[in-house]
């Protein structure tokens, strides 16, 4: 055996080792992660106002890795309403704009009028959302003394038994009343005259216009992923956006690099 044959043999050995490693890696990853690409990444519609929505949102019924865990939309087939839960409070989703990363939401418990079943302030999950656009806080006061209160007096809340319901611009505590609930409203809403001019009759309309929030998720990881022909998903291990690819190892930062590596390996083997 001359040295040339020997180097050929070691070369073949190296080639087969690499081939074997690639095979192992793909077998290891393929068990479940091969399904990620197929399962996630499709845009969806929800209700009759939300359409063409994708990552970081997912439907409540989608696997958890298809979107951010706290951006799951519930699509009600009967009412056509889309809702999302934020800090244990259910909000109706009126609009989603993925290009500006904003959505318009309104408290579900205020859709019928200013008498929530539970007295809870509106509180965002600030790790995920910020207020967007110009808004103002309104304070609803319940069970206020029957004296001449300065706020706008509203119809008493039948169910909860609260009479003396008032609304004030701004944020305030209950004072002499039993409870106060803070509700953000959009300023300068088209048509309605905006929150500045709210009257008893337009107040519900103003509240039901909702308010805008921006989700604080870096959109670049996902756009890099889709540009590399991957589909975006969420890695619940690292709490970050990850990229699902059609080929092994199926989960990566982007799919381009992998494509390149695979191509090199194939060229090397042939
Ligand atoms: C929901 O949407 C469908 C199709 O657009 C419509 O036929 C149906 O009447 C809507 N239901 C409600 C409760 O609005
Ligand atoms: C509205 O109220 C929240 C607390 O409920 C507060 O964090 C926020 O700064 C207030 N916004 C304005 C514009 O007053
Ligand atoms: C509001 O507070 C007053 C005085 O403490 C009390 O008498 C009344 O029952 C309370 N109303 C409700 C609905 O809790
Ligand atoms: C809402 O916030 C105000 C001001 O921060 C507070 O005084 C009030 O008790 C809160 N209301 C509820 C129902 O927690
Ligand atoms: C509110 O009403 C005042 C007086 O009627 C008017 O000048 C102002 O333009 C109104 N504001 C909005 C936002 O419509
Ligand atoms: C991911 O988020 C969960 C829930 O918020 C947290 O418990 C966990 O420590 C986070 N993991 C990492 C790696 O940041």
CSV table of N, CA, C and O in Angstrom, one decimal, residues 137-252:
chain,number,residue,atom,x,y,z
A,137,UNK,N,-56.1,58.8,30.1
A,137,UNK,CA,-56.8,57.9,31.1
A,137,UNK,C,-58.1,58.5,31.5
A,137,UNK,O,-58.2,59.8,31.7
A,138,UNK,N,-59.2,57.7,31.6
A,138,UNK,CA,-60.4,58.1,32.2
A,138,UNK,C,-60.5,57.3,33.5
A,138,UNK,O,-60.1,56.2,33.5
A,139,UNK,N,-61.1,57.9,34.5
A,139,UNK,CA,-61.4,57.2,35.7
A,139,UNK,C,-62.9,57.1,35.9
A,139,UNK,O,-63.6,58.1,35.9
A,140,UNK,N,-63.3,55.8,36.0
A,140,UNK,CA,-64.7,55.6,36.3
A,140,UNK,C,-64.8,55.4,37.9
A,140,UNK,O,-64.0,54.6,38.4
A,141,UNK,N,-65.7,56.1,38.5
A,141,UNK,CA,-65.9,56.0,39.9
A,141,UNK,C,-67.3,55.4,40.2
A,141,UNK,O,-68.3,55.8,39.6
A,142,UNK,N,-67.3,54.4,41.1
A,142,UNK,CA,-68.5,53.7,41.4
A,142,UNK,C,-68.9,53.8,42.9
A,142,UNK,O,-68.0,53.9,43.7
A,143,UNK,N,-70.2,53.9,43.1
A,143,UNK,CA,-70.7,54.0,44.5
A,143,UNK,C,-70.3,55.3,45.1
A,143,UNK,O,-69.8,55.3,46.2
A,144,UNK,N,-70.5,56.4,44.4
A,144,UNK,CA,-70.1,57.7,45.0
A,144,UNK,C,-71.3,58.3,45.8
A,144,UNK,O,-72.5,57.9,45.5
A,145,UNK,N,-71.0,59.1,46.7
A,145,UNK,CA,-72.1,59.7,47.5
A,145,UNK,C,-73.0,60.6,46.5
A,145,UNK,O,-72.5,61.1,45.5
A,146,UNK,N,-74.2,60.7,46.9
A,146,UNK,CA,-75.2,61.3,46.0
A,146,UNK,C,-75.1,62.9,45.9
A,146,UNK,O,-76.0,63.5,45.4
A,147,UNK,N,-74.0,63.4,46.5
A,147,UNK,CA,-73.9,64.9,46.5
A,147,UNK,C,-73.6,65.4,45.1
A,147,UNK,O,-73.4,64.6,44.2
A,148,UNK,N,-73.5,66.7,44.9
A,148,UNK,CA,-73.2,67.2,43.6
A,148,UNK,C,-71.8,67.0,43.2
A,148,UNK,O,-70.9,67.8,43.5
A,149,UNK,N,-71.5,65.9,42.6
A,149,UNK,CA,-70.2,65.5,42.2
A,149,UNK,C,-69.8,66.2,40.9
A,149,UNK,O,-70.7,66.4,40.0
A,150,UNK,N,-68.6,66.6,40.7
A,150,UNK,CA,-68.2,67.4,39.5
A,150,UNK,C,-68.1,66.6,38.3
A,150,UNK,O,-68.2,67.1,37.2
A,151,UNK,N,-67.9,65.3,38.3
A,151,UNK,CA,-67.7,64.5,37.1
A,151,UNK,C,-69.0,64.3,36.3
A,151,UNK,O,-70.1,64.7,36.7
A,152,UNK,N,-68.9,63.6,35.2
A,152,UNK,CA,-70.0,63.3,34.3
A,152,UNK,C,-70.8,62.1,34.9
A,152,UNK,O,-70.2,61.0,35.1
A,153,UNK,N,-72.0,62.3,35.3
A,153,UNK,CA,-72.8,61.3,35.9
A,153,UNK,C,-73.3,60.3,34.9
A,153,UNK,O,-73.8,60.7,33.9
A,154,UNK,N,-73.2,59.0,35.2
A,154,UNK,CA,-73.7,58.0,34.3
A,154,UNK,C,-74.8,57.2,34.9
A,154,UNK,O,-75.0,57.2,36.2
A,155,UNK,N,-75.4,56.4,34.1
A,155,UNK,CA,-76.5,55.5,34.6
A,155,UNK,C,-75.9,54.5,35.6
A,155,UNK,O,-74.8,54.0,35.4
A,156,UNK,N,-76.6,54.3,36.7
A,156,UNK,CA,-76.1,53.3,37.7
A,156,UNK,C,-75.9,51.9,37.1
A,156,UNK,O,-76.6,51.6,36.1
A,157,UNK,N,-75.0,51.2,37.7
A,157,UNK,CA,-74.7,49.8,37.2
A,157,UNK,C,-75.7,48.9,37.9
A,157,UNK,O,-75.6,48.6,39.0
A,158,UNK,N,-76.6,48.3,37.1
A,158,UNK,CA,-77.6,47.4,37.6
A,158,UNK,C,-77.1,46.2,38.3
A,158,UNK,O,-77.2,46.0,39.5
A,159,UNK,N,-76.4,45.4,37.6
A,159,UNK,CA,-75.9,44.1,38.0
A,159,UNK,C,-75.1,44.2,39.3
A,159,UNK,O,-75.3,43.5,40.3
A,160,UNK,N,-74.1,45.1,39.3
A,160,UNK,CA,-73.1,45.1,40.4
A,160,UNK,C,-73.7,45.9,41.6
A,160,UNK,O,-73.1,45.9,42.7
A,161,UNK,N,-74.9,46.5,41.4
A,161,UNK,CA,-75.5,47.3,42.5
A,161,UNK,C,-74.9,48.6,42.8
A,161,UNK,O,-75.3,49.2,43.8
A,162,UNK,N,-74.0,49.1,41.9
A,162,UNK,CA,-73.4,50.4,42.2
A,162,UNK,C,-74.2,51.5,41.6
A,162,UNK,O,-74.5,51.5,40.4
A,163,UNK,N,-74.6,52.4,42.5
A,163,UNK,CA,-75.2,53.6,42.0
A,163,UNK,C,-74.1,54.7,42.1
A,163,UNK,O,-73.0,54.5,42.6
A,164,UNK,N,-74.5,55.9,41.7
A,164,UNK,CA,-73.5,57.0,41.7
A,164,UNK,C,-72.3,56.7,40.9
A,164,UNK,O,-71.2,56.6,41.4
A,165,UNK,N,-72.5,56.5,39.6
A,165,UNK,CA,-71.3,56.2,38.7
A,165,UNK,C,-70.9,57.5,38.0
A,165,UNK,O,-71.8,58.2,37.4
A,166,UNK,N,-69.7,57.8,38.1
A,166,UNK,CA,-69.1,59.1,37.5
A,166,UNK,C,-67.9,58.8,36.7
A,166,UNK,O,-67.2,57.8,36.9
A,167,UNK,N,-67.6,59.6,35.7
A,167,UNK,CA,-66.4,59.5,35.0
A,167,UNK,C,-65.6,60.8,35.0
A,167,UNK,O,-66.3,61.9,34.9
A,168,UNK,N,-64.3,60.7,35.2
A,168,UNK,CA,-63.5,61.9,35.2
A,168,UNK,C,-62.3,61.7,34.2
A,168,UNK,O,-61.8,60.6,34.1
A,169,UNK,N,-61.9,62.8,33.6
A,169,UNK,CA,-60.6,62.6,32.8
A,169,UNK,C,-59.5,62.5,33.8
A,169,UNK,O,-59.5,63.1,34.9
A,170,UNK,N,-58.5,61.7,33.4
A,170,UNK,CA,-57.3,61.6,34.3
A,170,UNK,C,-57.4,60.4,35.2
A,170,UNK,O,-58.3,59.6,35.1
A,171,UNK,N,-56.3,60.2,36.0
A,171,UNK,CA,-56.2,59.1,36.9
A,171,UNK,C,-56.4,59.5,38.3
A,171,UNK,O,-55.8,60.4,38.8
A,172,UNK,N,-57.3,58.8,38.9
A,172,UNK,CA,-57.5,59.1,40.4
A,172,UNK,C,-58.0,57.9,41.1
A,172,UNK,O,-58.5,56.9,40.6
A,173,UNK,N,-57.8,58.0,42.4
A,173,UNK,CA,-58.2,56.9,43.3
A,173,UNK,C,-59.7,57.0,43.6
A,173,UNK,O,-60.4,58.0,43.2
A,174,UNK,N,-60.3,56.1,44.4
A,174,UNK,CA,-61.7,56.1,44.6
A,174,UNK,C,-62.2,57.3,45.5
A,174,UNK,O,-63.4,57.6,45.4
A,175,UNK,N,-61.4,57.9,46.3
A,175,UNK,CA,-61.8,59.0,47.2
A,175,UNK,C,-63.0,58.6,48.0
A,175,UNK,O,-62.9,57.6,48.7
A,176,UNK,N,-64.1,59.3,47.9
A,176,UNK,CA,-65.3,59.0,48.7
A,176,UNK,C,-66.1,57.9,48.1
A,176,UNK,O,-67.2,57.6,48.7
A,177,UNK,N,-65.8,57.5,46.9
A,177,UNK,CA,-66.5,56.4,46.2
A,177,UNK,C,-66.0,55.1,46.6
A,177,UNK,O,-65.0,54.9,47.2
A,178,UNK,N,-66.8,54.0,46.2
A,178,UNK,CA,-66.4,52.6,46.6
A,178,UNK,C,-65.2,52.1,45.8
A,178,UNK,O,-64.4,51.4,46.3
A,179,UNK,N,-65.2,52.4,44.5
A,179,UNK,CA,-64.1,51.9,43.7
A,179,UNK,C,-63.8,52.8,42.5
A,179,UNK,O,-64.7,53.6,42.1
A,180,UNK,N,-62.6,52.7,42.0
A,180,UNK,CA,-62.3,53.5,40.8
A,180,UNK,C,-61.6,52.5,39.8
A,180,UNK,O,-60.8,51.7,40.2
A,181,UNK,N,-61.9,52.8,38.6
A,181,UNK,CA,-61.3,51.9,37.5
A,181,UNK,C,-60.8,52.8,36.4
A,181,UNK,O,-61.5,53.7,35.9
A,182,UNK,N,-59.5,52.6,36.1
A,182,UNK,CA,-58.8,53.5,35.1
A,182,UNK,C,-58.9,52.8,33.7
A,182,UNK,O,-58.6,51.6,33.6
A,183,UNK,N,-59.3,53.6,32.8
A,183,UNK,CA,-59.5,53.1,31.4
A,183,UNK,C,-58.9,54.0,30.4
A,183,UNK,O,-59.2,55.2,30.4
A,184,UNK,N,-57.9,53.6,29.6
A,184,UNK,CA,-57.3,54.4,28.6
A,184,UNK,C,-58.2,54.6,27.4
A,184,UNK,O,-58.9,53.6,27.0
A,185,UNK,N,-58.2,55.8,26.8
A,185,UNK,CA,-59.0,56.0,25.6
A,185,UNK,C,-58.1,56.8,24.6
A,185,UNK,O,-57.2,57.5,25.0
A,186,UNK,N,-58.4,56.6,23.4
A,186,UNK,CA,-57.7,57.3,22.3
A,186,UNK,C,-58.1,58.7,22.3
A,186,UNK,O,-59.2,59.0,22.5
A,187,UNK,N,-57.1,59.6,22.0
A,187,UNK,CA,-57.4,61.0,21.8
A,187,UNK,C,-57.6,61.3,20.3
A,187,UNK,O,-57.0,60.6,19.5
A,188,UNK,N,-58.5,62.2,20.0
A,188,UNK,CA,-58.7,62.6,18.6
A,188,UNK,C,-59.2,61.5,17.7
A,188,UNK,O,-58.7,61.4,16.6
A,189,UNK,N,-60.1,60.7,18.2
A,189,UNK,CA,-60.6,59.6,17.3
A,189,UNK,C,-61.5,60.3,16.2
A,189,UNK,O,-62.3,61.2,16.5
A,190,UNK,N,-61.3,59.8,15.0
A,190,UNK,CA,-62.0,60.4,13.9
A,190,UNK,C,-63.5,60.2,14.1
A,190,UNK,O,-63.9,59.1,14.5
A,191,UNK,N,-64.3,61.2,13.8
A,191,UNK,CA,-65.7,61.0,13.8
A,191,UNK,C,-66.3,61.3,15.2
A,191,UNK,O,-67.2,62.1,15.4
A,192,UNK,N,-65.8,60.6,16.2
A,192,UNK,CA,-66.4,60.7,17.5
A,192,UNK,C,-66.0,62.0,18.3
A,192,UNK,O,-66.6,62.3,19.3
A,193,UNK,N,-65.2,62.8,17.7
A,193,UNK,CA,-64.8,64.1,18.4
A,193,UNK,C,-63.7,63.9,19.4
A,193,UNK,O,-63.2,64.8,20.0
A,194,UNK,N,-63.3,62.6,19.7
A,194,UNK,CA,-62.2,62.3,20.6
A,194,UNK,C,-62.7,62.3,22.0
A,194,UNK,O,-63.8,62.8,22.3
A,195,UNK,N,-61.8,61.8,22.9
A,195,UNK,CA,-62.1,61.7,24.3
A,195,UNK,C,-62.3,63.1,24.9
A,195,UNK,O,-63.0,63.2,25.9
A,196,UNK,N,-61.7,64.1,24.3
A,196,UNK,CA,-61.8,65.5,25.0
A,196,UNK,C,-63.3,65.9,25.1
A,196,UNK,O,-63.7,66.6,26.0
A,197,UNK,N,-64.1,65.5,24.1
A,197,UNK,CA,-65.5,66.0,24.0
A,197,UNK,C,-66.5,64.9,24.4
A,197,UNK,O,-67.6,65.0,24.0
A,198,UNK,N,-66.1,63.9,25.1
A,198,UNK,CA,-67.0,62.9,25.5
A,198,UNK,C,-68.2,63.4,26.3
A,198,UNK,O,-68.0,64.1,27.2
A,199,UNK,N,-69.3,63.0,25.9
A,199,UNK,CA,-70.5,63.2,26.6
A,199,UNK,C,-71.1,61.9,27.0
A,199,UNK,O,-70.6,60.9,26.6
A,200,UNK,N,-72.2,61.9,27.8
A,200,UNK,CA,-72.8,60.7,28.2
A,200,UNK,C,-73.1,59.7,27.1
A,200,UNK,O,-72.8,58.6,27.1
A,201,UNK,N,-73.6,60.3,26.0
A,201,UNK,CA,-74.0,59.5,24.9
A,201,UNK,C,-72.8,59.0,24.1
A,201,UNK,O,-72.8,57.9,23.5
A,202,UNK,N,-71.8,59.8,24.0
A,202,UNK,CA,-70.7,59.3,23.1
A,202,UNK,C,-69.6,58.6,24.0
A,202,UNK,O,-68.7,58.0,23.4
A,203,UNK,N,-69.7,58.6,25.3
A,203,UNK,CA,-68.7,58.0,26.1
A,203,UNK,C,-68.5,56.5,25.8
A,203,UNK,O,-67.3,56.1,25.6
A,204,UNK,N,-69.6,55.8,25.7
A,204,UNK,CA,-69.4,54.4,25.3
A,204,UNK,C,-68.7,54.2,24.0
A,204,UNK,O,-67.8,53.3,23.9
A,205,UNK,N,-69.1,55.0,23.0
A,205,UNK,CA,-68.4,54.9,21.7
A,205,UNK,C,-66.9,55.2,21.9
A,205,UNK,O,-66.1,54.5,21.3
A,206,UNK,N,-66.6,56.2,22.7
A,206,UNK,CA,-65.2,56.6,22.8
A,206,UNK,C,-64.4,55.4,23.5
A,206,UNK,O,-63.4,55.0,23.0
A,207,UNK,N,-65.0,54.9,24.6
A,207,UNK,CA,-64.3,53.8,25.2
A,207,UNK,C,-64.2,52.6,24.3
A,207,UNK,O,-63.1,51.9,24.2
A,208,UNK,N,-65.2,52.4,23.5
A,208,UNK,CA,-65.2,51.2,22.6
A,208,UNK,C,-64.4,51.4,21.4
A,208,UNK,O,-64.2,50.4,20.6
A,209,UNK,N,-63.8,52.6,21.2
A,209,UNK,CA,-62.8,52.7,20.1
A,209,UNK,C,-61.5,52.1,20.5
A,209,UNK,O,-60.6,51.9,19.7
A,210,UNK,N,-61.4,51.8,21.8
A,210,UNK,CA,-60.2,51.2,22.4
A,210,UNK,C,-59.0,52.1,22.4
A,210,UNK,O,-59.1,53.3,22.4
A,211,UNK,N,-57.8,51.5,22.6
A,211,UNK,CA,-56.6,52.3,22.6
A,211,UNK,C,-55.5,51.4,22.0
A,211,UNK,O,-55.7,50.2,21.7
A,212,UNK,N,-54.4,52.1,21.6
A,212,UNK,CA,-53.4,51.5,20.9
A,212,UNK,C,-52.2,51.0,21.8
A,212,UNK,O,-51.8,51.7,22.6
A,213,UNK,N,-51.7,49.8,21.5
A,213,UNK,CA,-50.5,49.3,22.2
A,213,UNK,C,-49.5,48.9,21.2
A,213,UNK,O,-49.9,48.4,20.1
A,214,UNK,N,-48.3,49.0,21.5
A,214,UNK,CA,-47.2,48.5,20.6
A,214,UNK,C,-46.5,47.3,21.3
A,214,UNK,O,-46.3,47.3,22.5
A,215,UNK,N,-46.3,46.2,20.6
A,215,UNK,CA,-45.7,45.1,21.2
A,215,UNK,C,-44.2,45.2,21.0
A,215,UNK,O,-43.7,45.6,19.9
A,216,UNK,N,-43.4,44.9,22.1
A,216,UNK,CA,-42.0,45.2,22.1
A,216,UNK,C,-41.2,43.9,21.8
A,216,UNK,O,-40.5,43.4,22.6
A,217,UNK,N,-41.4,43.4,20.6
A,217,UNK,CA,-40.6,42.3,20.2
A,217,UNK,C,-39.8,42.7,18.9
A,217,UNK,O,-40.4,43.2,18.0
A,218,UNK,N,-38.5,42.4,19.0
A,218,UNK,CA,-37.7,42.7,17.9
A,218,UNK,C,-38.1,42.0,16.6
A,218,UNK,O,-38.2,40.8,16.6
A,219,UNK,N,-38.6,42.8,15.6
A,219,UNK,CA,-39.1,42.2,14.4
A,219,UNK,C,-38.0,41.7,13.4
A,219,UNK,O,-38.3,41.0,12.5
A,220,UNK,N,-36.7,42.1,13.7
A,220,UNK,CA,-35.7,41.8,12.7
A,220,UNK,C,-35.4,40.3,12.7
A,220,UNK,O,-35.2,39.8,11.6
A,221,UNK,N,-35.3,39.6,13.8
A,221,UNK,CA,-35.0,38.2,13.8
A,221,UNK,C,-36.0,37.5,12.9
A,221,UNK,O,-35.6,36.6,12.1
A,222,UNK,N,-37.3,37.9,12.9
A,222,UNK,CA,-38.3,37.2,12.1
A,222,UNK,C,-38.1,37.6,10.7
A,222,UNK,O,-38.2,36.7,9.8
A,223,UNK,N,-37.9,38.8,10.4
A,223,UNK,CA,-37.7,39.2,8.9
A,223,UNK,C,-36.5,38.6,8.3
A,223,UNK,O,-36.5,38.1,7.2
A,224,UNK,N,-35.4,38.5,9.1
A,224,UNK,CA,-34.2,37.8,8.7
A,224,UNK,C,-34.5,36.3,8.3
A,224,UNK,O,-34.1,35.8,7.4
A,225,UNK,N,-35.4,35.8,9.2
A,225,UNK,CA,-35.7,34.4,9.0
A,225,UNK,C,-36.6,34.2,7.8
A,225,UNK,O,-36.2,33.3,6.9
A,226,UNK,N,-37.6,35.0,7.6
A,226,UNK,CA,-38.5,34.8,6.4
A,226,UNK,C,-37.7,35.1,5.1
A,226,UNK,O,-37.9,34.5,4.1
A,227,UNK,N,-36.8,36.0,5.2
A,227,UNK,CA,-35.9,36.3,4.0
A,227,UNK,C,-35.1,35.1,3.6
A,227,UNK,O,-34.8,35.0,2.5
A,228,UNK,N,-34.7,34.3,4.6
A,228,UNK,CA,-33.9,33.1,4.3
A,228,UNK,C,-34.8,31.9,4.0
A,228,UNK,O,-34.4,30.8,4.1
A,229,UNK,N,-36.1,32.2,3.7
A,229,UNK,CA,-37.1,31.2,3.4
A,229,UNK,C,-37.5,30.3,4.6
A,229,UNK,O,-37.9,29.2,4.4
A,230,UNK,N,-37.2,30.8,5.8
A,230,UNK,CA,-37.6,30.1,7.0
A,230,UNK,C,-39.0,30.6,7.5
A,230,UNK,O,-39.6,31.5,6.9
A,231,UNK,N,-39.5,30.0,8.5
A,231,UNK,CA,-40.7,30.4,9.1
A,231,UNK,C,-40.4,30.7,10.6
A,231,UNK,O,-39.7,29.9,11.3
A,232,UNK,N,-41.0,31.8,11.1
A,232,UNK,CA,-40.7,32.2,12.5
A,232,UNK,C,-41.4,31.4,13.5
A,232,UNK,O,-42.6,31.0,13.3
A,233,UNK,N,-40.8,31.2,14.6
A,233,UNK,CA,-41.4,30.5,15.7
A,233,UNK,C,-40.8,31.0,17.0
A,233,UNK,O,-39.9,31.9,17.0
A,234,UNK,N,-41.2,30.5,18.1
A,234,UNK,CA,-40.8,31.0,19.4
A,234,UNK,C,-40.1,29.8,20.1
A,234,UNK,O,-40.6,28.7,20.2
A,235,UNK,N,-38.9,30.1,20.6
A,235,UNK,CA,-38.1,29.1,21.4
A,235,UNK,C,-38.5,29.3,22.9
A,235,UNK,O,-38.0,30.3,23.5
A,236,UNK,N,-39.3,28.4,23.4
A,236,UNK,CA,-39.7,28.6,24.8
A,236,UNK,C,-38.5,28.3,25.8
A,236,UNK,O,-38.6,28.6,27.0
A,237,UNK,N,-37.5,27.7,25.3
A,237,UNK,CA,-36.3,27.5,26.1
A,237,UNK,C,-35.5,28.8,26.3
A,237,UNK,O,-35.0,29.1,27.4
A,238,UNK,N,-35.3,29.6,25.3
A,238,UNK,CA,-34.5,30.8,25.4
A,238,UNK,C,-35.4,32.0,25.4
A,238,UNK,O,-34.9,33.2,25.6
A,239,UNK,N,-36.7,31.9,25.2
A,239,UNK,CA,-37.7,33.0,25.2
A,239,UNK,C,-37.3,34.0,24.0
A,239,UNK,O,-37.4,35.2,24.2
A,240,UNK,N,-36.9,33.4,22.9
A,240,UNK,CA,-36.6,34.2,21.8
A,240,UNK,C,-37.2,33.7,20.5
A,240,UNK,O,-37.5,32.5,20.4
A,241,UNK,N,-37.2,34.6,19.5
A,241,UNK,CA,-37.7,34.2,18.2
A,241,UNK,C,-36.7,33.2,17.6
A,241,UNK,O,-35.5,33.5,17.7
A,242,UNK,N,-37.1,32.1,17.0
A,242,UNK,CA,-36.2,31.3,16.3
A,242,UNK,C,-36.8,31.0,14.9
A,242,UNK,O,-37.9,31.5,14.6
A,243,UNK,N,-36.0,30.4,14.1
A,243,UNK,CA,-36.3,30.2,12.7
A,243,UNK,C,-36.4,28.7,12.4
A,243,UNK,O,-35.6,27.9,12.7
A,244,UNK,N,-37.6,28.4,11.8
A,244,UNK,CA,-37.8,27.0,11.4
A,244,UNK,C,-37.5,26.8,10.0
A,244,UNK,O,-38.0,27.5,9.1
A,245,UNK,N,-36.7,25.8,9.7
A,245,UNK,CA,-36.2,25.6,8.3
A,245,UNK,C,-36.8,24.3,7.7
A,245,UNK,O,-37.0,23.4,8.5
A,246,UNK,N,-36.9,24.2,6.4
A,246,UNK,CA,-37.4,23.0,5.8
A,246,UNK,C,-36.5,21.8,5.9
A,246,UNK,O,-36.9,20.7,5.7
A,247,UNK,N,-35.2,22.1,6.1
A,247,UNK,CA,-34.2,21.0,6.1
A,247,UNK,C,-33.5,21.0,7.4
A,247,UNK,O,-33.5,21.9,8.2
A,248,UNK,N,-32.8,19.9,7.7
A,248,UNK,CA,-32.0,19.7,9.0
A,248,UNK,C,-31.0,20.8,9.1
A,248,UNK,O,-30.4,21.2,8.1
A,249,UNK,N,-30.7,21.3,10.3
A,249,UNK,CA,-31.2,20.8,11.6
A,249,UNK,C,-32.6,21.5,12.0
A,249,UNK,O,-32.9,21.5,13.1
A,250,UNK,N,-33.3,22.1,11.0
A,250,UNK,CA,-34.7,22.5,11.2
A,250,UNK,C,-34.9,23.8,12.1
A,250,UNK,O,-35.8,24.5,11.8
A,251,UNK,N,-34.1,24.0,13.1
A,251,UNK,CA,-34.2,25.1,13.9
A,251,UNK,C,-32.9,25.9,14.0
A,251,UNK,O,-31.8,25.3,14.3
A,252,UNK,N,-32.9,27.2,13.6
A,252,UNK,CA,-31.6,27.9,13.5
A,252,UNK,C,-32.0,29.4,13.7
A,252,UNK,O,-33.1,29.8,13.9
